[in-house]
Amino acid sequence: MKTRTLLVAAAILATVGVPLGLLAATGELTGNGEAAAMGGTPPVQVDVAPVLLKRVQRWDEFNGRISAVGSVEIRSRVSGYVTHVAYKEGDEVRRGDLLFAIDPRPYEAALNSATAQLQRARATALLAKSRDERARRLLPSSAVSQDEADARHASYAQSEADVLNAEAAVELAELNLKFTQVRAPIDGRAGRALLTVGNLAVADQSLLTSMVSQDPVYVDFDPDEQSYLRYSAESRRSPGNTLAVRVALAGDEGFAHKGMVDFQDNQVDPATGSIRMRAKLRNPDRIFTPGLYARVKVSSGHESEAVLIDDKAVLTDQDRKYVYVLAADNTAQRRDVQPGRKSDGLRLIEAGLMPGDKVIVGGLQRIYSSGAPVKPSEAKMLAAAN
């Protein structure tokens, strides 16, 4: 009777243009189709794991730039023609090393002239002193008048002042002669020579080269005001606790370089809602170069309890992140989440999951919609397995 009914139905469908194969594809003409219609979609085999609760140290990630602790523009302090470039461009130099030499001959001549003026002033002062002393000896016997004695004493005082002036002129001439040798003011790496031999260097104007120190270095970054307020609150709870910093350059997989925050600006920038901070890093291997982009992780050292799950359980739907959790009726329920940073190979979940939730971590590719029936198998999160 059942076979006759199916044949009749097939004949009717054929007369209205529905192919018999389409009917068979729907499962209405098969035994499996009857089972699917009677029992619904078969459950999907999945692996589920309870979320991990763990006390973790919170790290916030920001963009930063490497900068030099010491940065100097090297300019000539006297005018003259460059006669020698004494360093190799791009090399590290020590404080006091010769960088440039400026023609010293005019300044040597000026020093000789100033020295001669000093000798003349000293000779004049010696004569004036002798006359002053003679006048003071003769004054009691009225051999010289009081006016003459006063005039000789004033002449001696004036000659002493001339000696001081001449000594200052000699010191200035010696300084100018010394300034014809331009030396490194700090330890660091020197840039390219902007003036070469034969060019005129104008005092305090002509830029000869630049230098930046190499070790240590700074990394500047700008936390948002919410992070800044949290750091401030944690600092009040733990006075004296400084912010720890981890730094990675472009291409680095981990944050291997450690530092400490040593400067915080005195106001939040209202245009960006951020505040400038700076950390100091050791750079013995010269890995950091001023101007490099850096990724910066910051932590106050405070630990808090967090929810962590396997990163492969987090799925993406346009701009949303979600996971599938196991419901009480053994169905996969979609749950939107707010993922945070990674910790020990797991993804920290800021919002969306609660302690006790079981997250589907395996078989996700066979779940096509929320509410799909599943057959769960117990598993462990990645960190727990490790």
Coordinates of C-alpha atoms in Angstrom, one line a residue:
M1 CA 0.0 0.0 0.0
K2 CA 2.9 2.3 0.9
T3 CA 4.7 1.5 -2.4
R4 CA 1.5 2.3 -4.4
T5 CA 1.2 5.6 -2.6
L6 CA 4.7 6.6 -3.4
L7 CA 4.3 5.6 -7.1
V8 CA 1.2 7.7 -7.3
A9 CA 2.9 10.7 -5.7
A10 CA 5.8 10.4 -8.1
A11 CA 3.5 10.2 -11.1
I12 CA 1.6 13.3 -9.9
L13 CA 4.9 15.2 -9.5
A14 CA 6.1 14.2 -12.9
T15 CA 3.0 15.5 -14.5
V16 CA 3.6 19.0 -12.9
G17 CA 7.3 19.1 -13.9
V18 CA 9.0 18.1 -10.7
P19 CA 11.9 15.6 -11.4
L20 CA 11.9 12.4 -9.5
G21 CA 15.6 12.9 -8.6
L22 CA 14.8 16.1 -6.8
L23 CA 12.2 14.3 -4.7
A24 CA 14.8 11.6 -3.9
A25 CA 17.3 14.3 -3.0
T26 CA 15.0 15.6 -0.3
G27 CA 15.0 12.3 1.4
E28 CA 11.3 11.7 1.0
L29 CA 11.8 8.5 -1.0
T30 CA 14.5 7.0 1.2
G31 CA 14.6 5.3 4.5
N32 CA 17.1 7.8 5.9
G33 CA 14.8 10.6 5.0
E34 CA 12.1 9.1 7.1
A35 CA 14.6 8.8 10.0
A36 CA 15.6 12.5 9.6
A37 CA 12.0 13.6 9.4
M38 CA 11.2 11.6 12.5
G39 CA 14.3 12.2 14.6
G40 CA 15.6 15.7 13.4
T41 CA 19.2 16.6 12.7
P42 CA 21.7 14.1 14.1
P43 CA 23.9 15.6 16.9
V44 CA 27.5 16.8 16.0
Q45 CA 30.4 15.3 17.8
V46 CA 32.3 18.2 19.6
D47 CA 34.9 18.7 22.3
V48 CA 34.0 20.9 25.1
A49 CA 36.2 22.3 27.9
P50 CA 35.2 24.4 31.0
V51 CA 36.6 28.0 31.1
L52 CA 39.7 28.4 33.1
L53 CA 39.8 30.8 36.1
K54 CA 43.3 32.1 36.8
R55 CA 44.9 35.0 38.5
V56 CA 46.9 36.8 35.9
Q57 CA 48.9 39.9 35.7
R58 CA 47.1 42.3 33.4
W59 CA 49.1 43.8 30.5
D60 CA 47.9 46.6 28.2
E61 CA 49.5 47.0 24.7
F62 CA 50.2 50.3 23.1
N63 CA 52.2 51.7 20.2
G64 CA 55.5 53.5 20.9
R65 CA 58.6 55.0 19.5
I66 CA 62.2 54.5 20.5
S67 CA 64.1 57.8 21.3
A68 CA 67.6 58.6 22.5
V69 CA 68.3 59.6 26.1
G70 CA 70.9 62.1 24.7
S71 CA 70.6 63.8 21.4
V72 CA 72.9 66.6 20.3
E73 CA 73.2 68.8 17.2
I74 CA 76.9 69.5 16.7
R75 CA 77.7 73.1 15.7
S76 CA 80.9 75.0 15.5
R77 CA 81.4 77.5 18.3
V78 CA 83.9 79.6 16.2
S79 CA 83.8 80.6 12.5
G80 CA 86.3 79.2 10.1
Y81 CA 87.0 76.7 7.3
V82 CA 86.8 73.0 8.0
T83 CA 90.3 71.5 7.6
H84 CA 89.6 67.9 8.8
V85 CA 86.8 65.4 9.4
A86 CA 88.2 63.2 12.1
Y87 CA 85.5 60.5 12.5
K88 CA 83.9 57.8 10.4
E89 CA 80.3 58.7 9.6
G90 CA 77.8 56.4 11.5
D91 CA 80.4 55.1 14.0
E92 CA 80.1 55.3 17.7
V93 CA 82.4 57.8 19.4
R94 CA 83.3 58.5 22.9
R95 CA 82.9 61.8 24.7
G96 CA 85.9 64.0 24.0
D97 CA 86.8 62.3 20.6
L98 CA 87.7 64.7 17.8
L99 CA 85.0 65.1 15.2
F100 CA 86.0 68.2 13.1
A101 CA 89.0 70.5 12.9
I102 CA 88.6 74.2 11.9
D103 CA 91.6 76.3 10.6
P104 CA 93.2 77.4 13.9
R105 CA 95.7 79.9 12.5
P106 CA 93.6 83.1 12.9
Y107 CA 92.9 82.0 16.5
E108 CA 96.5 81.2 17.2
A109 CA 97.4 84.7 16.1
A110 CA 94.7 86.2 18.2
L111 CA 96.0 84.3 21.2
N112 CA 99.6 85.6 20.6
S113 CA 98.3 89.1 20.4
A114 CA 96.3 88.7 23.6
T115 CA 99.3 87.3 25.3
A116 CA 101.4 90.3 24.2
Q117 CA 98.8 92.7 25.5
L118 CA 98.8 90.8 28.9
Q119 CA 102.6 91.2 29.2
R120 CA 102.4 94.9 28.4
A121 CA 99.7 95.4 31.0
R122 CA 101.7 93.5 33.6
A123 CA 104.8 95.7 32.8
T124 CA 102.7 98.9 33.1
A125 CA 101.2 97.6 36.4
L126 CA 104.7 96.9 37.8
L127 CA 105.8 100.5 37.0
A128 CA 102.7 101.9 38.5
K129 CA 103.1 99.9 41.6
S130 CA 106.7 101.1 42.1
R131 CA 105.6 104.8 41.7
D132 CA 102.7 104.3 44.1
E133 CA 105.0 102.8 46.8
R134 CA 107.5 105.6 46.3
A135 CA 104.8 108.3 46.7
R136 CA 103.6 106.8 49.9
R137 CA 107.1 106.8 51.4
L138 CA 107.7 110.5 50.4
L139 CA 104.2 111.7 51.5
P140 CA 105.0 112.1 55.2
S141 CA 108.0 114.3 54.5
S142 CA 105.9 116.4 52.0
A143 CA 108.4 115.5 49.2
V144 CA 105.2 114.8 47.1
S145 CA 101.9 116.4 47.3
Q146 CA 98.8 114.6 48.4
D147 CA 97.3 115.0 44.9
E148 CA 100.4 113.4 43.3
A149 CA 100.3 110.5 45.7
D150 CA 96.6 110.0 45.0
A151 CA 97.2 110.1 41.2
R152 CA 99.9 107.5 41.4
H153 CA 97.7 105.2 43.5
A154 CA 94.9 105.5 41.0
S155 CA 97.2 104.9 38.1
Y156 CA 98.4 101.7 39.9
A157 CA 94.8 100.5 40.5
Q158 CA 93.9 101.2 36.8
S159 CA 97.0 99.2 35.6
E160 CA 95.9 96.3 37.8
A161 CA 92.5 96.4 36.2
D162 CA 94.2 96.4 32.7
V163 CA 96.0 93.2 33.7
L164 CA 92.8 91.5 34.6
N165 CA 91.3 92.6 31.3
A166 CA 94.3 91.3 29.4
E167 CA 94.1 88.0 31.3
A168 CA 90.5 87.6 30.3
A169 CA 91.3 88.3 26.7
V170 CA 94.0 85.6 26.8
E171 CA 91.5 83.1 28.3
L172 CA 88.9 84.0 25.5
A173 CA 91.6 83.6 22.9
E174 CA 92.6 80.2 24.3
L175 CA 88.9 79.1 24.4
N176 CA 88.5 80.1 20.7
L177 CA 91.6 78.2 19.8
K178 CA 90.3 75.2 21.7
F179 CA 86.9 75.5 19.9
T180 CA 88.6 75.0 16.5
Q181 CA 88.7 71.3 17.5
V182 CA 85.1 70.2 17.6
R183 CA 84.8 67.2 20.0
A184 CA 82.0 64.8 20.9
P185 CA 80.0 66.1 23.9
I186 CA 78.5 62.7 24.7
D187 CA 79.0 59.0 24.1
G188 CA 77.0 57.9 21.1
R189 CA 76.6 57.4 17.4
A190 CA 77.6 60.2 15.1
G191 CA 75.6 60.9 11.9
R192 CA 76.9 62.0 8.5
A193 CA 79.1 65.0 8.2
L194 CA 77.0 67.9 6.9
L195 CA 80.1 70.1 6.3
T196 CA 83.2 68.6 4.7
V197 CA 86.7 69.9 4.3
G198 CA 86.9 73.3 2.7
N199 CA 83.5 74.5 3.8
L200 CA 82.9 77.6 6.0
A201 CA 81.5 76.9 9.4
V202 CA 79.7 79.9 10.9
A203 CA 79.8 80.1 14.7
D204 CA 76.7 78.8 16.4
Q205 CA 74.9 78.5 13.1
S206 CA 76.4 75.8 10.8
L207 CA 75.2 72.3 11.7
L208 CA 78.2 69.9 11.4
T209 CA 76.5 66.6 12.3
S210 CA 74.3 65.1 15.0
M211 CA 74.8 62.5 17.7
V212 CA 72.5 60.2 19.6
S213 CA 73.3 58.2 22.7
Q214 CA 72.9 54.4 22.4
D215 CA 72.6 52.8 25.8
P216 CA 70.2 53.2 27.5
V217 CA 67.3 54.4 25.3
Y218 CA 63.7 55.6 25.9
V219 CA 60.5 54.3 24.5
D220 CA 57.7 56.8 24.4
F221 CA 54.0 55.7 24.4
D222 CA 50.6 57.2 25.0
P223 CA 48.2 55.2 27.2
D224 CA 44.5 56.1 27.0
E225 CA 42.9 57.9 30.0
Q226 CA 41.1 54.7 31.2
S227 CA 44.3 52.9 31.5
Y228 CA 45.9 55.9 33.1
L229 CA 43.2 56.1 35.7
R230 CA 43.5 52.4 36.4
Y231 CA 47.3 52.7 36.8
S232 CA 46.8 55.6 39.2
A233 CA 44.3 53.7 41.3
E234 CA 46.6 50.7 41.5
S235 CA 49.5 53.0 42.4
R236 CA 47.5 54.4 45.3
R237 CA 46.8 50.9 46.5
S238 CA 50.5 50.0 46.3
P239 CA 52.6 53.1 46.8
G240 CA 56.1 52.9 45.3
N241 CA 55.1 50.3 42.8
T242 CA 56.4 51.3 39.4
L243 CA 54.9 50.3 36.0
A244 CA 56.8 47.4 34.3
V245 CA 57.2 47.5 30.6
R246 CA 57.9 44.9 27.9
V247 CA 58.9 46.0 24.4
A248 CA 58.9 44.4 21.0
L249 CA 60.1 45.7 17.7
A250 CA 58.3 45.2 14.4
G251 CA 58.8 41.5 13.5
D252 CA 59.4 40.3 17.0
E253 CA 57.1 37.5 18.1
G254 CA 57.5 38.1 21.9
F255 CA 58.1 41.0 24.2
A256 CA 61.6 40.1 25.3
H257 CA 62.9 43.5 26.3
K258 CA 62.2 44.8 29.8
G259 CA 62.1 48.3 31.2
M260 CA 60.5 50.5 33.8
V261 CA 58.5 53.7 33.4
D262 CA 60.6 56.7 34.6
F263 CA 58.5 59.6 33.3
Q264 CA 54.8 60.5 33.1
D265 CA 53.6 63.8 31.6
N266 CA 51.7 66.2 33.9
Q267 CA 48.5 66.4 31.9
V268 CA 46.3 64.4 29.6
D269 CA 46.1 65.6 26.0
P270 CA 42.4 66.6 25.6
A271 CA 42.6 66.2 21.8
T272 CA 43.6 62.5 21.9
G273 CA 42.5 61.5 25.4
S274 CA 45.9 60.0 26.2
I275 CA 48.9 60.9 28.3
R276 CA 52.6 60.6 27.4
M277 CA 54.7 58.1 29.3
R278 CA 58.3 57.1 28.9
A279 CA 60.2 53.9 29.8
K280 CA 64.0 53.4 29.9
L281 CA 65.5 50.3 28.4
R282 CA 69.0 48.9 28.4
N283 CA 70.5 48.6 24.9
P284 CA 73.9 46.9 25.2
D285 CA 73.5 45.0 21.9
R286 CA 72.4 48.2 20.0
I287 CA 69.1 46.5 19.0
F288 CA 67.2 49.8 19.5
T289 CA 67.7 52.7 17.2
P290 CA 66.0 56.1 17.9
G291 CA 62.9 56.5 15.7
L292 CA 62.0 52.8 15.5
Y293 CA 58.4 51.8 15.9
A294 CA 57.8 49.6 19.0
R295 CA 55.0 47.6 20.6
V296 CA 54.8 48.3 24.3
K297 CA 53.1 46.2 27.0
V298 CA 52.5 47.8 30.4
S299 CA 51.6 46.3 33.7
S300 CA 51.3 47.7 37.2
G301 CA 52.1 44.3 38.7
H302 CA 48.6 43.9 40.1
E303 CA 47.0 40.4 39.6
S304 CA 43.3 39.8 39.1
E305 CA 41.1 36.7 38.4
A306 CA 40.4 36.3 34.7
V307 CA 38.5 33.9 32.4
L308 CA 40.7 32.2 29.8
I309 CA 39.9 29.9 26.9
D310 CA 41.6 28.3 24.0
D311 CA 42.2 30.9 21.3
K312 CA 40.9 28.5 18.5
A313 CA 37.4 28.6 20.1
V314 CA 37.0 32.3 19.3
L315 CA 35.2 32.8 16.0
T316 CA 34.7 36.0 14.0
D317 CA 31.5 37.3 12.4
Q318 CA 32.4 40.6 10.7
D319 CA 33.4 42.9 13.5
R320 CA 32.1 40.6 16.3
K321 CA 33.9 37.9 18.2
Y322 CA 31.9 34.9 19.5
V323 CA 32.2 31.4 20.9
Y324 CA 29.8 28.4 21.1
V325 CA 29.0 27.3 24.6
L326 CA 27.3 24.0 25.6
A327 CA 23.8 24.5 26.8
A328 CA 22.0 22.2 29.3
D329 CA 20.0 20.5 26.5
N330 CA 23.3 19.6 24.7
T331 CA 23.0 22.3 22.0
A332 CA 25.6 24.8 20.9
Q333 CA 24.6 28.3 21.8
R334 CA 26.4 31.3 20.3
R335 CA 27.8 33.8 22.9
D336 CA 29.3 37.1 21.9
V337 CA 32.5 37.8 23.8
Q338 CA 35.1 40.5 24.2
P339 CA 38.5 38.9 23.9
G340 CA 41.6 40.5 25.5
R341 CA 45.3 39.7 25.3
K342 CA 46.9 36.3 25.4
S343 CA 48.3 34.8 28.6
D344 CA 50.2 31.5 28.6
G345 CA 48.8 30.5 25.3
L346 CA 45.2 31.2 26.2
R347 CA 42.9 34.1 25.3
L348 CA 41.7 36.3 28.1
I349 CA 38.0 37.0 27.8
E350 CA 37.1 40.5 29.1
A351 CA 33.3 40.0 28.8
G352 CA 30.8 37.4 27.6
L353 CA 31.7 34.3 29.6
M354 CA 31.1 33.3 33.2
P355 CA 32.8 30.8 35.5
G356 CA 31.3 27.3 34.9
D357 CA 30.6 27.9 31.2
K358 CA 31.7 25.1 28.9
V359 CA 33.1 26.2 25.6
I360 CA 33.2 24.1 22.4
V361 CA 36.9 23.9 21.4
G362 CA 36.7 21.0 18.8
G363 CA 34.3 20.2 15.9
L364 CA 33.4 23.9 15.4
Q365 CA 33.5 23.5 11.6
R366 CA 30.5 21.2 11.8
I367 CA 28.3 23.7 13.7
Y368 CA 26.4 25.9 11.2
S369 CA 24.0 27.8 13.5
S370 CA 23.2 28.5 17.1
G371 CA 21.1 25.9 18.7
A372 CA 22.5 23.0 16.8
P373 CA 22.4 19.7 18.7
V374 CA 25.8 18.4 19.7
K375 CA 27.3 15.3 21.3
P376 CA 29.9 16.6 23.7
S377 CA 33.2 15.0 24.8
E378 CA 35.1 16.4 27.7
A379 CA 38.5 18.1 26.9
K380 CA 40.9 20.4 28.5
M381 CA 41.9 24.0 27.7
L382 CA 45.4 24.4 26.2
A383 CA 47.1 25.7 29.3
A384 CA 45.6 23.0 31.5
A385 CA 46.9 20.4 29.1
N386 CA 50.4 21.9 29.2

